[in-house]
Amino acid sequence: MAATTLIQISNVFNLMVQEPNSGLLFYKYGYRQEANINRDNNFDQGNITGELFPRLMFEIPQFIQDVDTVEYFGYNDEIPIVLYFDDLQDYQIDGTLETDNTIEQQSKLLDIAKIFMANLREVLCKKYRIGHFSKPRYVPRTNAHNDRLIVWQVSFTLTRLVPCVEASAQIDLDNLPATLEETDLEKYATGTPPIRPFECPSSSNSMLFDGVNENIEYGTDVAFDFQDTSSFTFSTWVKFNSFNNGHFISKYSTGLTTGTYVSAGLGNRIRFDLQSNAGGGLGIISVRSPLLGLVTGQWYHVLVTYNGNGLASGTEMYINGVQITKSVLFDTLGGGNISNTENLKLGGDNTSGLYLNGNMYETRIWNTVLTPAQALAEATLDPSTGLAPLPVLTANLILRNQTGGGNEAIFGSSEWNFANNSTITTAATSNNMEVGDRTTDLP
Amino acid sequence: MAHNRYYIINANDPNCEAIVDLCVGSHTSQRFNIAKTQLVVKLHEGDHEQHPELEGYTEYNHDEIIEALNNNEWQVPPIE
């Protein structure tokens, strides 16, 4: 048997937490001991969205000082392990208000913990043959720092001495790697996460923006730093409560007058802009949909493309899948770069103070130009579900925000956190939004 | 439709920090006017308390705050 390190044990926890049926959303390595190592959540590089619940915490044995290098069985054939399963009162896993009382929540968390431990036993004993462990001891705990935290402390002993106990498998063990490498954690932290499903079902909720101060903001990623020579496509369902020039998709800096955005304003028109102040002169491509073409209170699918040619002729605009005759307001970009350091935002742009008063649903961005046929397919709801179709193109998909999606939008302690189900893993967090901003209003 | 209560408060209000703590969002997420002298905040939906920190400030509903912010003090209008 190859030497096993504690970090490999931790990797097993990490991989298992990421399994869809684990019931857990977050894993942290190192707990309550300052000397221990805090690992970023692998769902969320850089830990941008913060901790999610229910979560698993691994308390490293105190006598281990250097967990990266110490061989687990080099120290002892029996190592006590303590795990903490935590959940937060008030909200369910999908961010909706908790309907269970605290006792019921505690009971459900215990079920998650027991299923996880049963699977862990199977993984450690049978799949990786790391060792066996004693019967786990489950103890409810309180947390002195957060009295809203529900905690189950689970302690057990990893050993080679007791026989393995069979367990039911709730998790599909075939999804875990066949062999466990010491670098697994690092690999997932820097590479493509093992579960990042483009194909996860479209959400059955939309997100309501108040037009005042609410938006969703993505972390910095070079993939979103569009240039005047970049090809890209913005796509979303949107419903307007007023036409107030709100930037519903933007990568824009008013201070620099640089970037790109899609808005809806004067004359009930969609407007698509690329702007640059390179060289001190303002250059703009600005195209608009026909005058008075839209009404409030109605869902539209809006898709715009730009092919990187530096001209208004390089843009196209589709409403409900139909390519429209756009009017050109400006065509003076003249090779100016639209790159800026602002974050990509949905629902409002704080640099201009122009916020969407309305709903958004299933926003997607590609780093290529979608064809008219693909634009039409994107705008066609799936007849079997009545929801948005799966993305027509996954290879160049750099953003898929399942705005308000039950499975990929989670309400944290005070804001919504969004995964990006695309080739890019940069996640997003809302600003000034509440649980009630997720609605069942759909196209 | 949002049912929150909105307020426009002065950025130099000594109670500013306490007011933001009462409201949705964080100190870094709030929206300021262009001059950075005022900020718009909203109480959590369902908060019907009369907070002494907000005494003297005008309360707006959603439609009213949209109208109150629809000017060049709060927005950079699109280039036409």
PDB file of N, CA and C in Angstrom, chain A residues 208 210-214 245 254 257 261 271 275 282 284 288 329-330 351-355 357 415 431-434, chain B residues 1-2 4 6 24-26 29-31 34 40-45 62 65-66 69 74-80:
ATOM      1  N   LEU A 208     -35.131  39.314 -10.055  1.00  0.00           N
ATOM      2  CA  LEU A 208     -35.774  40.626 -10.186  1.00  0.00           C
ATOM      3  C   LEU A 208     -34.803  41.713  -9.716  1.00  0.00           C
ATOM      4  N   ASP A 210     -34.196  45.836  -9.045  1.00  0.00           N
ATOM      5  CA  ASP A 210     -35.087  46.945  -8.681  1.00  0.00           C
ATOM      6  C   ASP A 210     -34.821  48.243  -9.430  1.00  0.00           C
ATOM      7  N   GLY A 211     -33.758  48.285 -10.253  1.00  0.00           N
ATOM      8  CA  GLY A 211     -33.493  49.517 -10.994  1.00  0.00           C
ATOM      9  C   GLY A 211     -32.892  50.613 -10.141  1.00  0.00           C
ATOM     10  N   VAL A 212     -32.563  50.265  -8.894  1.00  0.00           N
ATOM     11  CA  VAL A 212     -32.044  51.275  -7.955  1.00  0.00           C
ATOM     12  C   VAL A 212     -30.572  51.006  -7.629  1.00  0.00           C
ATOM     13  N   ASN A 213     -30.313  49.824  -7.083  1.00  0.00           N
ATOM     14  CA  ASN A 213     -28.927  49.548  -6.683  1.00  0.00           C
ATOM     15  C   ASN A 213     -28.586  48.064  -6.713  1.00  0.00           C
ATOM     16  N   GLU A 214     -29.381  47.278  -7.411  1.00  0.00           N
ATOM     17  CA  GLU A 214     -29.149  45.838  -7.406  1.00  0.00           C
ATOM     18  C   GLU A 214     -28.448  45.389  -8.685  1.00  0.00           C
ATOM     19  N   ASN A 245     -32.832  53.126 -19.393  1.00  0.00           N
ATOM     20  CA  ASN A 245     -31.428  53.044 -19.830  1.00  0.00           C
ATOM     21  C   ASN A 245     -30.589  52.079 -19.003  1.00  0.00           C
ATOM     22  N   THR A 254     -17.819  54.084 -16.894  1.00  0.00           N
ATOM     23  CA  THR A 254     -18.202  55.444 -17.275  1.00  0.00           C
ATOM     24  C   THR A 254     -17.038  56.414 -17.119  1.00  0.00           C
ATOM     25  N   THR A 257     -15.091  55.946 -20.011  1.00  0.00           N
ATOM     26  CA  THR A 257     -15.913  55.847 -21.217  1.00  0.00           C
ATOM     27  C   THR A 257     -15.388  54.720 -22.102  1.00  0.00           C
ATOM     28  N   TYR A 261     -21.767  47.487 -23.409  1.00  0.00           N
ATOM     29  CA  TYR A 261     -22.960  47.208 -22.622  1.00  0.00           C
ATOM     30  C   TYR A 261     -24.177  47.024 -23.526  1.00  0.00           C
ATOM     31  N   ARG A 271     -30.266  48.934 -26.823  1.00  0.00           N
ATOM     32  CA  ARG A 271     -29.074  49.627 -27.329  1.00  0.00           C
ATOM     33  C   ARG A 271     -27.848  48.773 -27.013  1.00  0.00           C
ATOM     34  N   GLN A 275     -17.452  51.170 -26.627  1.00  0.00           N
ATOM     35  CA  GLN A 275     -16.889  52.514 -26.519  1.00  0.00           C
ATOM     36  C   GLN A 275     -15.405  52.452 -26.161  1.00  0.00           C
ATOM     37  N   LEU A 282     -13.052  60.084 -28.172  1.00  0.00           N
ATOM     38  CA  LEU A 282     -14.099  59.106 -27.905  1.00  0.00           C
ATOM     39  C   LEU A 282     -14.494  58.404 -29.191  1.00  0.00           C
ATOM     40  N   ILE A 284     -17.053  55.304 -30.681  1.00  0.00           N
ATOM     41  CA  ILE A 284     -18.240  54.539 -30.284  1.00  0.00           C
ATOM     42  C   ILE A 284     -18.806  53.756 -31.464  1.00  0.00           C
ATOM     43  N   ARG A 288     -29.061  50.355 -32.302  1.00  0.00           N
ATOM     44  CA  ARG A 288     -30.310  50.292 -31.536  1.00  0.00           C
ATOM     45  C   ARG A 288     -31.372  49.509 -32.293  1.00  0.00           C
ATOM     46  N   LEU A 329     -26.390  54.461 -34.479  1.00  0.00           N
ATOM     47  CA  LEU A 329     -26.323  55.784 -33.873  1.00  0.00           C
ATOM     48  C   LEU A 329     -24.919  56.362 -34.009  1.00  0.00           C
ATOM     49  N   PHE A 330     -23.905  55.551 -33.749  1.00  0.00           N
ATOM     50  CA  PHE A 330     -22.501  55.952 -33.918  1.00  0.00           C
ATOM     51  C   PHE A 330     -21.746  54.803 -34.572  1.00  0.00           C
ATOM     52  N   THR A 351     -21.060  52.246 -12.277  1.00  0.00           N
ATOM     53  CA  THR A 351     -20.232  53.384 -12.686  1.00  0.00           C
ATOM     54  C   THR A 351     -21.073  54.443 -13.395  1.00  0.00           C
ATOM     55  N   SER A 352     -22.123  54.028 -14.052  1.00  0.00           N
ATOM     56  CA  SER A 352     -23.002  54.998 -14.723  1.00  0.00           C
ATOM     57  C   SER A 352     -24.270  55.256 -13.922  1.00  0.00           C
ATOM     58  N   GLY A 353     -24.546  54.411 -12.921  1.00  0.00           N
ATOM     59  CA  GLY A 353     -25.784  54.543 -12.166  1.00  0.00           C
ATOM     60  C   GLY A 353     -27.002  54.127 -12.976  1.00  0.00           C
ATOM     61  N   LEU A 354     -26.794  53.307 -13.985  1.00  0.00           N
ATOM     62  CA  LEU A 354     -27.906  52.884 -14.839  1.00  0.00           C
ATOM     63  C   LEU A 354     -28.211  51.413 -14.552  1.00  0.00           C
ATOM     64  N   TYR A 355     -29.326  51.199 -13.883  1.00  0.00           N
ATOM     65  CA  TYR A 355     -29.698  49.868 -13.391  1.00  0.00           C
ATOM     66  C   TYR A 355     -30.977  49.382 -14.067  1.00  0.00           C
ATOM     67  N   ASN A 357     -34.533  47.950 -14.323  1.00  0.00           N
ATOM     68  CA  ASN A 357     -35.758  47.809 -13.551  1.00  0.00           C
ATOM     69  C   ASN A 357     -36.558  46.699 -14.220  1.00  0.00           C
ATOM     70  N   GLU A 415     -26.205  37.780   0.551  1.00  0.00           N
ATOM     71  CA  GLU A 415     -26.331  38.029  -0.883  1.00  0.00           C
ATOM     72  C   GLU A 415     -26.432  36.704  -1.628  1.00  0.00           C
ATOM     73  N   ASN A 431     -25.218  42.279  -5.492  1.00  0.00           N
ATOM     74  CA  ASN A 431     -25.081  43.459  -4.646  1.00  0.00           C
ATOM     75  C   ASN A 431     -26.468  43.952  -4.269  1.00  0.00           C
ATOM     76  N   ASN A 432     -26.715  44.091  -2.981  1.00  0.00           N
ATOM     77  CA  ASN A 432     -27.936  44.702  -2.451  1.00  0.00           C
ATOM     78  C   ASN A 432     -29.204  43.939  -2.816  1.00  0.00           C
ATOM     79  N   MET A 433     -29.090  42.623  -2.961  1.00  0.00           N
ATOM     80  CA  MET A 433     -30.266  41.826  -3.314  1.00  0.00           C
ATOM     81  C   MET A 433     -30.681  40.958  -2.131  1.00  0.00           C
ATOM     82  N   GLU A 434     -31.950  40.567  -2.134  1.00  0.00           N
ATOM     83  CA  GLU A 434     -32.503  39.777  -1.036  1.00  0.00           C
ATOM     84  C   GLU A 434     -33.028  38.446  -1.554  1.00  0.00           C
TER      85      GLU A 434
ATOM     86  N   MET B   1     -42.300  43.205  -7.924  1.00  0.00           N
ATOM     87  CA  MET B   1     -42.143  44.599  -7.507  1.00  0.00           C
ATOM     88  C   MET B   1     -41.578  44.661  -6.096  1.00  0.00           C
ATOM     89  N   ALA B   2     -40.548  45.482  -5.954  1.00  0.00           N
ATOM     90  CA  ALA B   2     -39.919  45.598  -4.636  1.00  0.00           C
ATOM     91  C   ALA B   2     -40.834  46.351  -3.681  1.00  0.00           C
ATOM     92  N   ASN B   4     -39.608  47.323  -0.630  1.00  0.00           N
ATOM     93  CA  ASN B   4     -38.716  47.887   0.383  1.00  0.00           C
ATOM     94  C   ASN B   4     -39.001  49.380   0.564  1.00  0.00           C
ATOM     95  N   TYR B   6     -37.114  52.905   0.750  1.00  0.00           N
ATOM     96  CA  TYR B   6     -35.831  53.462   0.303  1.00  0.00           C
ATOM     97  C   TYR B   6     -35.609  54.834   0.949  1.00  0.00           C
ATOM     98  N   VAL B  24     -30.172  46.663   3.379  1.00  0.00           N
ATOM     99  CA  VAL B  24     -29.748  45.573   2.506  1.00  0.00           C
ATOM    100  C   VAL B  24     -28.379  45.904   1.926  1.00  0.00           C
ATOM    101  N   GLY B  25     -27.514  44.901   1.848  1.00  0.00           N
ATOM    102  CA  GLY B  25     -26.194  45.100   1.258  1.00  0.00           C
ATOM    103  C   GLY B  25     -25.155  45.447   2.299  1.00  0.00           C
ATOM    104  N   SER B  26     -23.993  45.807   1.812  1.00  0.00           N
ATOM    105  CA  SER B  26     -22.865  46.065   2.700  1.00  0.00           C
ATOM    106  C   SER B  26     -22.374  47.495   2.511  1.00  0.00           C
ATOM    107  N   SER B  29     -21.157  47.908  -1.052  1.00  0.00           N
ATOM    108  CA  SER B  29     -22.042  47.665  -2.198  1.00  0.00           C
ATOM    109  C   SER B  29     -23.034  48.797  -2.445  1.00  0.00           C
ATOM    110  N   GLN B  30     -23.071  49.780  -1.557  1.00  0.00           N
ATOM    111  CA  GLN B  30     -24.107  50.807  -1.681  1.00  0.00           C
ATOM    112  C   GLN B  30     -23.856  51.723  -2.884  1.00  0.00           C
ATOM    113  N   ARG B  31     -24.921  52.298  -3.389  1.00  0.00           N
ATOM    114  CA  ARG B  31     -24.843  53.176  -4.552  1.00  0.00           C
ATOM    115  C   ARG B  31     -24.790  54.633  -4.101  1.00  0.00           C
ATOM    116  N   ILE B  34     -23.334  60.757  -8.204  1.00  0.00           N
ATOM    117  CA  ILE B  34     -22.113  61.001  -8.978  1.00  0.00           C
ATOM    118  C   ILE B  34     -21.096  61.795  -8.154  1.00  0.00           C
ATOM    119  N   VAL B  40     -28.017  55.930  -1.725  1.00  0.00           N
ATOM    120  CA  VAL B  40     -29.383  55.426  -1.627  1.00  0.00           C
ATOM    121  C   VAL B  40     -29.331  54.078  -0.920  1.00  0.00           C
ATOM    122  N   VAL B  41     -30.180  53.916   0.076  1.00  0.00           N
ATOM    123  CA  VAL B  41     -30.208  52.663   0.835  1.00  0.00           C
ATOM    124  C   VAL B  41     -31.652  52.172   0.921  1.00  0.00           C
ATOM    125  N   LYS B  42     -31.802  50.910   1.256  1.00  0.00           N
ATOM    126  CA  LYS B  42     -33.161  50.374   1.421  1.00  0.00           C
ATOM    127  C   LYS B  42     -33.193  49.446   2.605  1.00  0.00           C
ATOM    128  N   LEU B  43     -34.267  49.524   3.336  1.00  0.00           N
ATOM    129  CA  LEU B  43     -34.470  48.615   4.461  1.00  0.00           C
ATOM    130  C   LEU B  43     -34.868  47.246   3.916  1.00  0.00           C
ATOM    131  N   HIS B  44     -34.614  46.231   4.687  1.00  0.00           N
ATOM    132  CA  HIS B  44     -34.986  44.882   4.269  1.00  0.00           C
ATOM    133  C   HIS B  44     -36.502  44.793   4.074  1.00  0.00           C
ATOM    134  N   GLU B  45     -36.899  43.991   3.110  1.00  0.00           N
ATOM    135  CA  GLU B  45     -38.324  43.794   2.878  1.00  0.00           C
ATOM    136  C   GLU B  45     -38.943  43.237   4.158  1.00  0.00           C
ATOM    137  N   HIS B  62     -40.871  52.167  -4.120  1.00  0.00           N
ATOM    138  CA  HIS B  62     -40.059  51.801  -5.281  1.00  0.00           C
ATOM    139  C   HIS B  62     -40.244  52.771  -6.445  1.00  0.00           C
ATOM    140  N   ILE B  65     -38.596  56.159  -5.675  1.00  0.00           N
ATOM    141  CA  ILE B  65     -37.124  56.231  -5.678  1.00  0.00           C
ATOM    142  C   ILE B  65     -36.597  56.150  -7.115  1.00  0.00           C
ATOM    143  N   ILE B  66     -37.266  55.374  -7.950  1.00  0.00           N
ATOM    144  CA  ILE B  66     -36.855  55.324  -9.371  1.00  0.00           C
ATOM    145  C   ILE B  66     -36.913  56.736  -9.951  1.00  0.00           C
ATOM    146  N   LEU B  69     -34.157  59.158  -8.592  1.00  0.00           N
ATOM    147  CA  LEU B  69     -32.782  58.923  -9.055  1.00  0.00           C
ATOM    148  C   LEU B  69     -32.627  59.157 -10.554  1.00  0.00           C
ATOM    149  N   TRP B  74     -27.539  61.433 -10.268  1.00  0.00           N
ATOM    150  CA  TRP B  74     -27.395  60.023  -9.917  1.00  0.00           C
ATOM    151  C   TRP B  74     -26.987  59.154 -11.105  1.00  0.00           C
ATOM    152  N   GLN B  75     -27.107  59.642 -12.297  1.00  0.00           N
ATOM    153  CA  GLN B  75     -26.842  58.820 -13.475  1.00  0.00           C
ATOM    154  C   GLN B  75     -25.974  59.578 -14.468  1.00  0.00           C
ATOM    155  N   VAL B  76     -25.167  58.812 -15.188  1.00  0.00           N
ATOM    156  CA  VAL B  76     -24.466  59.381 -16.345  1.00  0.00           C
ATOM    157  C   VAL B  76     -25.276  58.960 -17.559  1.00  0.00           C
ATOM    158  N   PRO B  77     -25.976  59.885 -18.182  1.00  0.00           N
ATOM    159  CA  PRO B  77     -26.857  59.494 -19.274  1.00  0.00           C
ATOM    160  C   PRO B  77     -26.074  58.944 -20.451  1.00  0.00           C
ATOM    161  N   PRO B  78     -26.700  58.086 -21.253  1.00  0.00           N
ATOM    162  CA  PRO B  78     -26.003  57.544 -22.414  1.00  0.00           C
ATOM    163  C   PRO B  78     -25.654  58.648 -23.415  1.00  0.00           C
ATOM    164  N   ILE B  79     -24.585  58.436 -24.140  1.00  0.00           N
ATOM    165  CA  ILE B  79     -24.151  59.417 -25.143  1.00  0.00           C
ATOM    166  C   ILE B  79     -25.113  59.374 -26.317  1.00  0.00           C
ATOM    167  N   GLU B  80     -25.683  60.542 -26.638  1.00  0.00           N
ATOM    168  CA  GLU B  80     -26.646  60.609 -27.757  1.00  0.00           C
ATOM    169  C   GLU B  80     -26.108  61.516 -28.853  1.00  0.00           C
TER     170      GLU B  80
END
